mmCIF file of C-alpha atoms in Angstrom:
data_model
loop_
_atom_site.group_PDB
_atom_site.id
_atom_site.type_symbol
_atom_site.label_atom_id
_atom_site.label_comp_id
_atom_site.label_asym_id
_atom_site.label_seq_id
_atom_site.Cartn_x
_atom_site.Cartn_y
_atom_site.Cartn_z
ATOM 1 C CA UNK A 1 0.000 0.000 0.000
ATOM 2 C CA UNK A 2 2.841 2.377 0.799
ATOM 3 C CA UNK A 3 4.526 1.791 -2.556
ATOM 4 C CA UNK A 4 1.212 2.204 -4.418
ATOM 5 C CA UNK A 5 0.559 5.564 -2.718
ATOM 6 C CA UNK A 6 4.085 7.009 -2.796
ATOM 7 C CA UNK A 7 5.460 5.805 -6.134
ATOM 8 C CA UNK A 8 2.956 7.698 -8.362
ATOM 9 C CA UNK A 9 3.884 10.968 -6.625
ATOM 10 C CA UNK A 10 7.589 10.401 -7.292
ATOM 11 C CA UNK A 11 6.971 9.337 -10.899
ATOM 12 C CA UNK A 12 4.831 12.447 -11.479
ATOM 13 C CA UNK A 13 7.639 14.664 -10.146
ATOM 14 C CA UNK A 14 10.109 13.083 -12.591
ATOM 15 C CA UNK A 15 7.614 13.197 -15.479
ATOM 16 C CA UNK A 16 6.962 16.927 -15.050
ATOM 17 C CA UNK A 17 10.576 17.652 -13.981
ATOM 18 C CA UNK A 18 9.339 19.528 -10.909
ATOM 19 C CA UNK A 19 9.800 19.133 -7.178
ATOM 20 C CA UNK A 20 7.047 17.916 -4.874
ATOM 21 C CA UNK A 21 6.570 21.416 -3.448
ATOM 22 C CA UNK A 22 6.082 22.774 -6.960
ATOM 23 C CA UNK A 23 3.661 20.011 -7.948
ATOM 24 C CA UNK A 24 1.274 20.416 -5.029
ATOM 25 C CA UNK A 25 -0.449 23.478 -3.588
ATOM 26 C CA UNK A 26 1.877 25.815 -1.692
ATOM 27 C CA UNK A 27 2.169 25.934 2.075
ATOM 28 C CA UNK A 28 0.892 28.653 4.351
ATOM 29 C CA UNK A 29 4.234 30.501 4.113
ATOM 30 C CA UNK A 30 7.167 30.679 1.700
ATOM 31 C CA UNK A 31 9.397 28.573 3.955
ATOM 32 C CA UNK A 32 6.783 25.853 4.396
ATOM 33 C CA UNK A 33 6.764 23.011 1.843
ATOM 34 C CA UNK A 34 3.704 22.379 -0.285
ATOM 35 C CA UNK A 35 0.726 20.285 0.738
ATOM 36 C CA UNK A 36 1.842 17.397 -1.466
ATOM 37 C CA UNK A 37 5.261 17.402 0.203
ATOM 38 C CA UNK A 38 3.610 17.375 3.644
ATOM 39 C CA UNK A 39 1.411 14.455 2.593
ATOM 40 C CA UNK A 40 4.465 12.593 1.286
ATOM 41 C CA UNK A 41 6.305 13.156 4.585
ATOM 42 C CA UNK A 42 3.291 11.865 6.524
ATOM 43 C CA UNK A 43 3.035 8.743 4.345
ATOM 44 C CA UNK A 44 6.782 8.084 4.627
ATOM 45 C CA UNK A 45 6.612 8.320 8.422
ATOM 46 C CA UNK A 46 3.440 6.237 8.607
ATOM 47 C CA UNK A 47 4.616 3.426 6.336
ATOM 48 C CA UNK A 48 7.941 3.335 8.154
ATOM 49 C CA UNK A 49 6.292 2.936 11.566
ATOM 50 C CA UNK A 50 3.084 0.949 10.941
ATOM 51 C CA UNK A 51 4.759 -2.126 9.354
ATOM 52 C CA UNK A 52 7.318 -2.085 12.179
ATOM 53 C CA UNK A 53 4.514 -2.220 14.742
ATOM 54 C CA UNK A 54 2.875 -5.079 12.846
ATOM 55 C CA UNK A 55 6.236 -6.873 12.674
ATOM 56 C CA UNK A 56 6.429 -6.575 16.459
ATOM 57 C CA UNK A 57 2.955 -8.114 16.767
ATOM 58 C CA UNK A 58 4.034 -10.997 14.518
ATOM 59 C CA UNK A 59 7.282 -11.473 16.453
ATOM 60 C CA UNK A 60 5.377 -11.510 19.748
ATOM 61 C CA UNK A 61 2.909 -14.045 18.387
ATOM 62 C CA UNK A 62 5.739 -16.287 17.156
ATOM 63 C CA UNK A 63 7.550 -16.037 20.497
ATOM 64 C CA UNK A 64 4.416 -16.771 22.559
ATOM 65 C CA UNK A 65 3.315 -19.682 20.359
ATOM 66 C CA UNK A 66 6.752 -21.344 20.609
ATOM 67 C CA UNK A 67 7.777 -20.456 24.153
ATOM 68 C CA UNK A 68 4.439 -20.139 25.981
ATOM 69 C CA UNK A 69 1.943 -22.286 24.057
ATOM 70 C CA UNK A 70 -0.595 -22.577 26.900
ATOM 71 C CA UNK A 71 -0.785 -18.822 27.388
ATOM 72 C CA UNK A 72 -0.976 -18.372 23.617
ATOM 73 C CA UNK A 73 -3.811 -20.873 23.292
ATOM 74 C CA UNK A 74 -5.770 -19.356 26.167
ATOM 75 C CA UNK A 75 -5.452 -15.615 25.500
ATOM 76 C CA UNK A 76 -4.683 -14.968 21.821
ATOM 77 C CA UNK A 77 -7.889 -15.217 19.796
ATOM 78 C CA UNK A 78 -8.767 -14.644 16.160
ATOM 79 C CA UNK A 79 -10.834 -11.606 17.150
ATOM 80 C CA UNK A 80 -7.772 -10.032 18.790
ATOM 81 C CA UNK A 81 -5.715 -10.665 15.664
ATOM 82 C CA UNK A 82 -8.343 -9.041 13.436
ATOM 83 C CA UNK A 83 -8.571 -5.961 15.673
ATOM 84 C CA UNK A 84 -4.802 -5.559 15.977
ATOM 85 C CA UNK A 85 -4.180 -4.339 12.410
ATOM 86 C CA UNK A 86 -6.648 -1.402 12.409
ATOM 87 C CA UNK A 87 -5.647 -0.465 15.963
ATOM 88 C CA UNK A 88 -1.937 -0.330 15.061
ATOM 89 C CA UNK A 89 -2.671 1.673 11.898
ATOM 90 C CA UNK A 90 -4.835 4.155 13.824
ATOM 91 C CA UNK A 91 -2.215 4.735 16.527
ATOM 92 C CA UNK A 92 0.533 5.213 13.933
ATOM 93 C CA UNK A 93 -1.617 7.634 11.920
ATOM 94 C CA UNK A 94 -2.291 9.765 15.007
ATOM 95 C CA UNK A 95 1.394 9.791 15.947
ATOM 96 C CA UNK A 96 2.627 10.603 12.424
ATOM 97 C CA UNK A 97 0.073 13.412 12.086
ATOM 98 C CA UNK A 98 1.807 15.405 14.845
ATOM 99 C CA UNK A 99 4.015 17.349 12.349
ATOM 100 C CA UNK A 100 0.862 18.467 10.527
ATOM 101 C CA UNK A 101 -0.272 19.964 13.849
ATOM 102 C CA UNK A 102 2.994 21.855 14.438
ATOM 103 C CA UNK A 103 5.147 19.354 16.347
ATOM 104 C CA UNK A 104 7.848 18.729 13.737
ATOM 105 C CA UNK A 105 8.520 20.238 10.319
ATOM 106 C CA UNK A 106 8.270 18.414 6.960
ATOM 107 C CA UNK A 107 11.242 19.011 4.695
ATOM 108 C CA UNK A 108 11.924 18.397 1.007
ATOM 109 C CA UNK A 109 15.109 16.480 0.225
ATOM 110 C CA UNK A 110 17.270 16.676 -2.891
ATOM 111 C CA UNK A 111 16.521 16.040 -5.758
ATOM 112 C CA UNK A 112 13.034 17.242 -4.819
ATOM 113 C CA UNK A 113 11.310 13.854 -5.026
ATOM 114 C CA UNK A 114 11.548 12.985 -1.305
ATOM 115 C CA UNK A 115 9.925 14.587 1.712
ATOM 116 C CA UNK A 116 10.358 13.640 5.355
ATOM 117 C CA UNK A 117 10.645 15.325 8.723
ATOM 118 C CA UNK A 118 13.536 17.739 9.270
ATOM 119 C CA UNK A 119 16.134 15.800 11.257
ATOM 120 C CA UNK A 120 18.692 18.588 11.852
ATOM 121 C CA UNK A 121 18.996 22.368 11.938
ATOM 122 C CA UNK A 122 16.142 23.475 14.134
ATOM 123 C CA UNK A 123 14.845 24.017 17.642
ATOM 124 C CA UNK A 124 13.003 21.690 20.028
ATOM 125 C CA UNK A 125 9.735 22.114 18.116
ATOM 126 C CA UNK A 126 11.347 20.991 14.866
ATOM 127 C CA UNK A 127 13.601 18.242 16.228
ATOM 128 C CA UNK A 128 11.384 16.857 19.003
ATOM 129 C CA UNK A 129 9.342 14.710 16.631
ATOM 130 C CA UNK A 130 12.310 13.079 14.809
ATOM 131 C CA UNK A 131 13.911 12.170 18.147
ATOM 132 C CA UNK A 132 10.618 10.744 19.422
ATOM 133 C CA UNK A 133 10.103 8.866 16.145
ATOM 134 C CA UNK A 134 13.647 7.453 16.205
ATOM 135 C CA UNK A 135 13.311 6.459 19.882
ATOM 136 C CA UNK A 136 10.072 4.617 19.162
ATOM 137 C CA UNK A 137 11.633 2.899 16.141
ATOM 138 C CA UNK A 138 14.657 1.929 18.239
ATOM 139 C CA UNK A 139 12.476 0.377 20.955
ATOM 140 C CA UNK A 140 10.501 -1.546 18.333
ATOM 141 C CA UNK A 141 13.707 -2.806 16.700
ATOM 142 C CA UNK A 142 15.059 -3.994 20.061
ATOM 143 C CA UNK A 143 11.767 -5.705 20.964
ATOM 144 C CA UNK A 144 11.499 -7.411 17.559
ATOM 145 C CA UNK A 145 15.119 -8.553 17.738
ATOM 146 C CA UNK A 146 14.656 -9.954 21.268
ATOM 147 C CA UNK A 147 11.454 -11.815 20.308
ATOM 148 C CA UNK A 148 12.993 -13.247 17.141
ATOM 149 C CA UNK A 149 16.187 -14.350 18.894
ATOM 150 C CA UNK A 150 14.097 -16.116 21.538
ATOM 151 C CA UNK A 151 11.952 -17.730 18.814
ATOM 152 C CA UNK A 152 15.104 -18.843 16.985
ATOM 153 C CA UNK A 153 16.390 -20.412 20.193
ATOM 154 C CA UNK A 154 13.147 -22.371 20.599
ATOM 155 C CA UNK A 155 13.206 -23.435 16.939
ATOM 156 C CA UNK A 156 16.803 -24.597 17.261
ATOM 157 C CA UNK A 157 15.899 -26.643 20.315
ATOM 158 C CA UNK A 158 12.935 -28.190 18.477
ATOM 159 C CA UNK A 159 15.120 -29.044 15.488
ATOM 160 C CA UNK A 160 17.748 -30.643 17.756
ATOM 161 C CA UNK A 161 15.117 -32.875 19.324
ATOM 162 C CA UNK A 162 13.977 -34.203 15.921
ATOM 163 C CA UNK A 163 15.487 -37.495 14.657
ATOM 164 C CA UNK A 164 18.477 -36.954 12.375
ATOM 165 C CA UNK A 165 17.904 -40.006 10.202
ATOM 166 C CA UNK A 166 14.848 -41.803 8.948
ATOM 167 C CA UNK A 167 12.154 -41.475 6.335
ATOM 168 C CA UNK A 168 11.494 -38.189 4.511
ATOM 169 C CA UNK A 169 8.268 -37.835 6.512
ATOM 170 C CA UNK A 170 10.224 -38.000 9.760
ATOM 171 C CA UNK A 171 12.731 -35.412 8.533
ATOM 172 C CA UNK A 172 10.000 -32.966 7.381
ATOM 173 C CA UNK A 173 9.361 -31.368 10.831
ATOM 174 C CA UNK A 174 13.091 -30.797 11.349
ATOM 175 C CA UNK A 175 13.386 -29.234 7.885
ATOM 176 C CA UNK A 176 10.441 -26.920 8.533
ATOM 177 C CA UNK A 177 11.948 -25.708 11.799
ATOM 178 C CA UNK A 178 15.278 -25.023 10.095
ATOM 179 C CA UNK A 179 13.416 -23.069 7.373
ATOM 180 C CA UNK A 180 11.779 -20.850 9.970
ATOM 181 C CA UNK A 181 15.075 -20.474 11.829
ATOM 182 C CA UNK A 182 17.000 -19.243 8.768
ATOM 183 C CA UNK A 183 14.129 -17.012 7.621
ATOM 184 C CA UNK A 184 13.747 -15.367 11.029
ATOM 185 C CA UNK A 185 17.479 -14.804 11.331
ATOM 186 C CA UNK A 186 17.845 -13.217 7.915
ATOM 187 C CA UNK A 187 14.766 -10.984 8.255
ATOM 188 C CA UNK A 188 15.900 -9.823 11.710
ATOM 189 C CA UNK A 189 19.350 -8.828 10.420
ATOM 190 C CA UNK A 190 17.877 -7.160 7.326
ATOM 191 C CA UNK A 191 15.284 -5.237 9.319
ATOM 192 C CA UNK A 192 17.858 -4.048 11.870
ATOM 193 C CA UNK A 193 20.389 -2.933 9.231
ATOM 194 C CA UNK A 194 17.725 -0.990 7.294
ATOM 195 C CA UNK A 195 16.242 0.719 10.372
ATOM 196 C CA UNK A 196 19.394 1.746 12.249
ATOM 197 C CA UNK A 197 20.634 4.479 9.811
ATOM 198 C CA UNK A 198 17.466 6.550 10.275
ATOM 199 C CA UNK A 199 17.633 6.198 14.062
ATOM 200 C CA UNK A 200 21.310 7.218 14.106
ATOM 201 C CA UNK A 201 20.752 10.192 11.777
ATOM 202 C CA UNK A 202 17.853 11.508 13.874
ATOM 203 C CA UNK A 203 19.965 11.486 17.047
ATOM 204 C CA UNK A 204 23.010 12.961 15.306
ATOM 205 C CA UNK A 205 20.920 15.770 13.818
ATOM 206 C CA UNK A 206 19.287 16.603 17.143
ATOM 207 C CA UNK A 207 22.203 16.309 19.569
ATOM 208 C CA UNK A 208 25.318 16.705 17.406
ATOM 209 C CA UNK A 209 23.813 19.358 15.088
ATOM 210 C CA UNK A 210 25.045 17.341 12.128
ATOM 211 C CA UNK A 211 23.142 18.767 9.142
ATOM 212 C CA UNK A 212 23.943 16.422 6.259
ATOM 213 C CA UNK A 213 21.137 16.154 3.731
ATOM 214 C CA UNK A 214 22.850 13.388 1.734
ATOM 215 C CA UNK A 215 23.258 11.220 4.836
ATOM 216 C CA UNK A 216 19.615 11.806 5.795
ATOM 217 C CA UNK A 217 18.522 10.814 2.291
ATOM 218 C CA UNK A 218 20.640 7.645 2.466
ATOM 219 C CA UNK A 219 18.942 6.749 5.764
ATOM 220 C CA UNK A 220 15.514 7.191 4.147
ATOM 221 C CA UNK A 221 16.562 4.972 1.251
ATOM 222 C CA UNK A 222 17.691 2.274 3.670
ATOM 223 C CA UNK A 223 14.288 2.443 5.372
ATOM 224 C CA UNK A 224 12.561 2.073 1.991
ATOM 225 C CA UNK A 225 14.748 -0.851 0.940
ATOM 226 C CA UNK A 226 13.486 -2.919 3.876
ATOM 227 C CA UNK A 227 9.868 -2.861 2.695
ATOM 228 C CA UNK A 228 10.960 -3.772 -0.853
ATOM 229 C CA UNK A 229 13.337 -6.628 -0.003
ATOM 230 C CA UNK A 230 11.453 -8.258 2.905
ATOM 231 C CA UNK A 231 8.589 -9.720 0.817
ATOM 232 C CA UNK A 232 11.051 -11.128 -1.736
ATOM 233 C CA UNK A 233 13.133 -12.703 1.018
ATOM 234 C CA UNK A 234 10.003 -14.300 2.448
ATOM 235 C CA UNK A 235 8.886 -15.600 -0.984
ATOM 236 C CA UNK A 236 12.288 -16.960 -2.032
ATOM 237 C CA UNK A 237 13.094 -18.589 1.302
ATOM 238 C CA UNK A 238 9.792 -20.502 1.328
ATOM 239 C CA UNK A 239 10.400 -22.260 -1.997
ATOM 240 C CA UNK A 240 11.208 -25.956 -2.391
ATOM 241 C CA UNK A 241 14.494 -25.095 -4.170
ATOM 242 C CA UNK A 242 15.756 -23.184 -1.154
ATOM 243 C CA UNK A 243 14.641 -25.970 1.196
ATOM 244 C CA UNK A 244 16.634 -28.471 -0.852
ATOM 245 C CA UNK A 245 19.672 -26.153 -0.731
ATOM 246 C CA UNK A 246 19.436 -25.780 3.073
ATOM 247 C CA UNK A 247 19.015 -29.544 3.476
ATOM 248 C CA UNK A 248 22.216 -30.181 1.472
ATOM 249 C CA UNK A 249 24.137 -27.577 3.485
ATOM 250 C CA UNK A 250 22.963 -29.147 6.768
ATOM 251 C CA UNK A 251 24.015 -32.594 5.564
ATOM 252 C CA UNK A 252 27.469 -31.293 4.636
ATOM 253 C CA UNK A 253 27.834 -29.628 8.031
ATOM 254 C CA UNK A 254 26.731 -32.770 9.852
#
């Protein structure tokens, strides 16, 4: 959904050879970016935070189902799962709308096809939101990493308890656990690497007064790469070809 909403805006800016502030209606003052740029900044913030919150929900579910199955069975219902998505989206939308209400300032980044919150060169009103956003992202990254590491530990223990030799049917549970183990590990590393640059840049801009637009833009690109690569990693790592490859590697190692 984020790519479908944001990509047409960027493509229109390139097609007309104009910046986002020039494409959309102007702001209330000359220094304020246009309405389209403000909308783009809101969508960038929202689609950076909302999937992260949903990833945390998925990591918590995985951890509870593997490590605390009785609690999971008793308290986690389908109704709760259905309500979790809209609730997370609503909370993220309210939080990311704070710059539109004056707490934080949207900013257009070179070459004029990106807009996000100003992460350096301002006072507490301008830099308070980026620091709060980065702190929240950092806490989510730590929580997701902790849940996934614990889930990986449980999966490894389950795989160790499976018989090493026997019929293909007997080896199937062990193979499935190894699949989940590798997938969780790779997605955790990928998610952490893509999220950390934005968190670091927000803190450096606020506390070290490091105004570097190119570095900020690189951090935004890293954040965008995560949402592009993650689905492909999930698709590729669930194929039979990859399972066969992992099985051969495990046999060699054994």
